[in-house]
C-alpha positions as protocol buffer text, in pm:
chain_id: "A"
residue {
  index: 1
  type: MET
  ca { x: -4187 y: -1422 z: 3283 }
}
residue {
  index: 2
  type: PHE
  ca { x: -4171 y: -1175 z: 3579 }
}
residue {
  index: 3
  type: PHE
  ca { x: -4521 y: -1062 z: 3682 }
}
residue {
  index: 4
  type: LYS
  ca { x: -4623 y: -701 z: 3838 }
}
residue {
  index: 5
  type: TYR
  ca { x: -4703 y: -851 z: 4181 }
}
residue {
  index: 6
  type: GLN
  ca { x: -4355 y: -1018 z: 4207 }
}
residue {
  index: 7
  type: LYS
  ca { x: -4205 y: -675 z: 4117 }
}
residue {
  index: 8
  type: GLU
  ca { x: -4406 y: -524 z: 4394 }
}
residue {
  index: 9
  type: LYS
  ca { x: -4233 y: -751 z: 4628 }
}
residue {
  index: 10
  type: CYS
  ca { x: -3888 y: -648 z: 4520 }
}
residue {
  index: 11
  type: THR
  ca { x: -3838 y: -352 z: 4762 }
}
residue {
  index: 12
  type: PHE
  ca { x: -3479 y: -368 z: 4843 }
}
residue {
  index: 13
  type: GLU
  ca { x: -3209 y: -249 z: 4590 }
}
residue {
  index: 14
  type: THR
  ca { x: -2846 y: -342 z: 4524 }
}
residue {
  index: 15
  type: THR
  ca { x: -2588 y: -281 z: 4248 }
}
residue {
  index: 16
  type: GLY
  ca { x: -2495 y: -590 z: 4023 }
}
residue {
  index: 17
  type: VAL
  ca { x: -2225 y: -625 z: 3774 }
}
residue {
  index: 18
  type: VAL
  ca { x: -2280 y: -705 z: 3414 }
}
residue {
  index: 19
  type: ILE
  ca { x: -2115 y: -1062 z: 3348 }
}
residue {
  index: 20
  type: LYS
  ca { x: -2263 y: -1139 z: 3025 }
}
residue {
  index: 21
  type: LYS
  ca { x: -2414 y: -946 z: 2713 }
}
residue {
  index: 22
  type: ARG
  ca { x: -2531 y: -1211 z: 2443 }
}
residue {
  index: 23
  type: TRP
  ca { x: -2708 y: -1164 z: 2095 }
}
residue {
  index: 24
  type: ASN
  ca { x: -2902 y: -1475 z: 2020 }
}
residue {
  index: 25
  type: GLY
  ca { x: -2958 y: -1391 z: 1675 }
}
residue {
  index: 26
  type: ASP
  ca { x: -3262 y: -1186 z: 1730 }
}
residue {
  index: 27
  type: VAL
  ca { x: -3247 y: -994 z: 2056 }
}
residue {
  index: 28
  type: TRP
  ca { x: -3000 y: -898 z: 2340 }
}
residue {
  index: 29
  type: PHE
  ca { x: -2970 y: -1060 z: 2673 }
}
residue {
  index: 30
  type: LEU
  ca { x: -2790 y: -920 z: 2991 }
}
residue {
  index: 31
  type: THR
  ca { x: -2700 y: -1126 z: 3263 }
}
residue {
  index: 32
  type: ALA
  ca { x: -2589 y: -956 z: 3605 }
}
residue {
  index: 33
  type: GLU
  ca { x: -2461 y: -1086 z: 3910 }
}
residue {
  index: 34
  type: TYR
  ca { x: -2535 y: -937 z: 4253 }
}
residue {
  index: 35
  type: ILE
  ca { x: -2476 y: -1034 z: 4625 }
}
residue {
  index: 36
  type: VAL
  ca { x: -2720 y: -1032 z: 4905 }
}
residue {
  index: 37
  type: ASP
  ca { x: -2630 y: -1154 z: 5260 }
}
residue {
  index: 38
  type: GLY
  ca { x: -2295 y: -1314 z: 5119 }
}
residue {
  index: 39
  type: ILE
  ca { x: -2474 y: -1535 z: 4858 }
}
residue {
  index: 40
  type: THR
  ca { x: -2425 y: -1457 z: 4493 }
}
residue {
  index: 41
  type: TYR
  ca { x: -2710 y: -1455 z: 4250 }
}
residue {
  index: 42
  type: LYS
  ca { x: -2740 y: -1417 z: 3869 }
}
residue {
  index: 43
  type: LYS
  ca { x: -3026 y: -1263 z: 3674 }
}
residue {
  index: 44
  type: THR
  ca { x: -3064 y: -1272 z: 3303 }
}
residue {
  index: 45
  type: GLU
  ca { x: -3318 y: -1039 z: 3110 }
}
residue {
  index: 46
  type: GLN
  ca { x: -3408 y: -972 z: 2759 }
}
residue {
  index: 47
  type: MET
  ca { x: -3330 y: -601 z: 2679 }
}
residue {
  index: 48
  type: ARG
  ca { x: -3624 y: -386 z: 2636 }
}
residue {
  index: 49
  type: TYR
  ca { x: -3654 y: -96 z: 2415 }
}
residue {
  index: 50
  type: GLN
  ca { x: -3809 y: 248 z: 2408 }
}
residue {
  index: 51
  type: LYS
  ca { x: -3955 y: 426 z: 2142 }
}
residue {
  index: 52
  type: GLU
  ca { x: -3785 y: 737 z: 1995 }
}
residue {
  index: 53
  type: ASN
  ca { x: -3960 y: 800 z: 1678 }
}
residue {
  index: 54
  type: ILE
  ca { x: -4239 y: 650 z: 1475 }
}
residue {
  index: 55
  type: HIS
  ca { x: -4211 y: 667 z: 1103 }
}
residue {
  index: 56
  type: LYS
  ca { x: -4537 y: 700 z: 919 }
}
residue {
  index: 57
  type: ILE
  ca { x: -4663 y: 758 z: 551 }
}
residue {
  index: 58
  type: GLY
  ca { x: -4951 y: 992 z: 620 }
}
residue {
  index: 59
  type: LYS
  ca { x: -5115 y: 866 z: 929 }
}
residue {
  index: 60
  type: ILE
  ca { x: -5009 y: 501 z: 868 }
}
residue {
  index: 61
  type: PRO
  ca { x: -4710 y: 394 z: 1107 }
}
residue {
  index: 62
  type: ILE
  ca { x: -4449 y: 189 z: 874 }
}
residue {
  index: 63
  type: GLY
  ca { x: -4169 y: 149 z: 1136 }
}
residue {
  index: 64
  type: MET
  ca { x: -4010 y: 288 z: 1443 }
}
residue {
  index: 65
  type: ARG
  ca { x: -3673 y: 375 z: 1589 }
}
residue {
  index: 66
  type: SER
  ca { x: -3599 y: 268 z: 1943 }
}
residue {
  index: 67
  type: SER
  ca { x: -3314 y: 229 z: 2177 }
}
residue {
  index: 68
  type: ALA
  ca { x: -3245 y: 19 z: 2485 }
}
residue {
  index: 69
  type: PRO
  ca { x: -3193 y: 196 z: 2801 }
}
residue {
  index: 70
  type: LEU
  ca { x: -2931 y: -63 z: 2903 }
}
residue {
  index: 71
  type: GLY
  ca { x: -2784 y: -104 z: 2576 }
}
residue {
  index: 72
  type: ALA
  ca { x: -2462 y: 75 z: 2613 }
}
residue {
  index: 73
  type: LEU
  ca { x: -2375 y: -144 z: 2917 }
}
residue {
  index: 74
  type: LYS
  ca { x: -2103 y: -410 z: 2885 }
}
residue {
  index: 75
  type: GLU
  ca { x: -1954 y: -658 z: 3076 }
}
residue {
  index: 76
  type: GLY
  ca { x: -1794 y: -547 z: 3403 }
}
residue {
  index: 77
  type: ASP
  ca { x: -2044 y: -239 z: 3395 }
}
residue {
  index: 78
  type: SER
  ca { x: -2278 y: -173 z: 3715 }
}
residue {
  index: 79
  type: VAL
  ca { x: -2638 y: -216 z: 3707 }
}
residue {
  index: 80
  type: ARG
  ca { x: -2931 y: -164 z: 3935 }
}
residue {
  index: 81
  type: ILE
  ca { x: -3092 y: -464 z: 4099 }
}
residue {
  index: 82
  type: LYS
  ca { x: -3422 y: -462 z: 4293 }
}
residue {
  index: 83
  type: TYR
  ca { x: -3510 y: -797 z: 4471 }
}
residue {
  index: 84
  type: ASN
  ca { x: -3739 y: -933 z: 4695 }
}
residue {
  index: 85
  type: PRO
  ca { x: -3574 y: -949 z: 5054 }
}
residue {
  index: 86
  type: GLN
  ca { x: -3785 y: -1272 z: 5145 }
}
residue {
  index: 87
  type: LYS
  ca { x: -3632 y: -1432 z: 4836 }
}
residue {
  index: 88
  type: PRO
  ca { x: -3350 y: -1255 z: 4681 }
}
residue {
  index: 89
  type: LYS
  ca { x: -3349 y: -1488 z: 4384 }
}
residue {
  index: 90
  type: GLN
  ca { x: -3669 y: -1289 z: 4277 }
}
residue {
  index: 91
  type: ALA
  ca { x: -3511 y: -973 z: 4113 }
}
residue {
  index: 92
  type: TYR
  ca { x: -3517 y: -756 z: 3823 }
}
residue {
  index: 93
  type: MET
  ca { x: -3337 y: -473 z: 3658 }
}
residue {
  index: 94
  type: PRO
  ca { x: -3551 y: -135 z: 3694 }
}
residue {
  index: 95
  type: ASP
  ca { x: -3367 y: 49 z: 3431 }
}
residue {
  index: 96
  type: ASN
  ca { x: -3459 y: -218 z: 3183 }
}
residue {
  index: 97
  type: GLU
  ca { x: -3815 y: -64 z: 3094 }
}
residue {
  index: 98
  type: GLY
  ca { x: -3985 y: -58 z: 2763 }
}
residue {
  index: 99
  type: LEU
  ca { x: -4112 y: -288 z: 2509 }
}
residue {
  index: 100
  type: LEU
  ca { x: -3981 y: -631 z: 2414 }
}
residue {
  index: 101
  type: LEU
  ca { x: -3896 y: -701 z: 2069 }
}
residue {
  index: 102
  type: LEU
  ca { x: -4015 y: -1025 z: 1917 }
}
């Protein structure tokens, strides 16, 4: 779990490379590799989803359509990484915003 106060410390940005995209049967995970001061780090995150459309019967929601901002990425693609300059292992993918499914 990555908390808001930890994200606030991630003030530096670099570009990472997706090294793995994995489906665990329920959700997708992305693993990216990035380099800070010559040291290679890895960051794995569950893909998040943004609502595109909510399906309703009358006023009662019965489902929704969503998409993952990073869903089109594949191994070898570039991804933005924000990291804590004091602890570069503390990092996140800022473009992976939205809701966690499950």
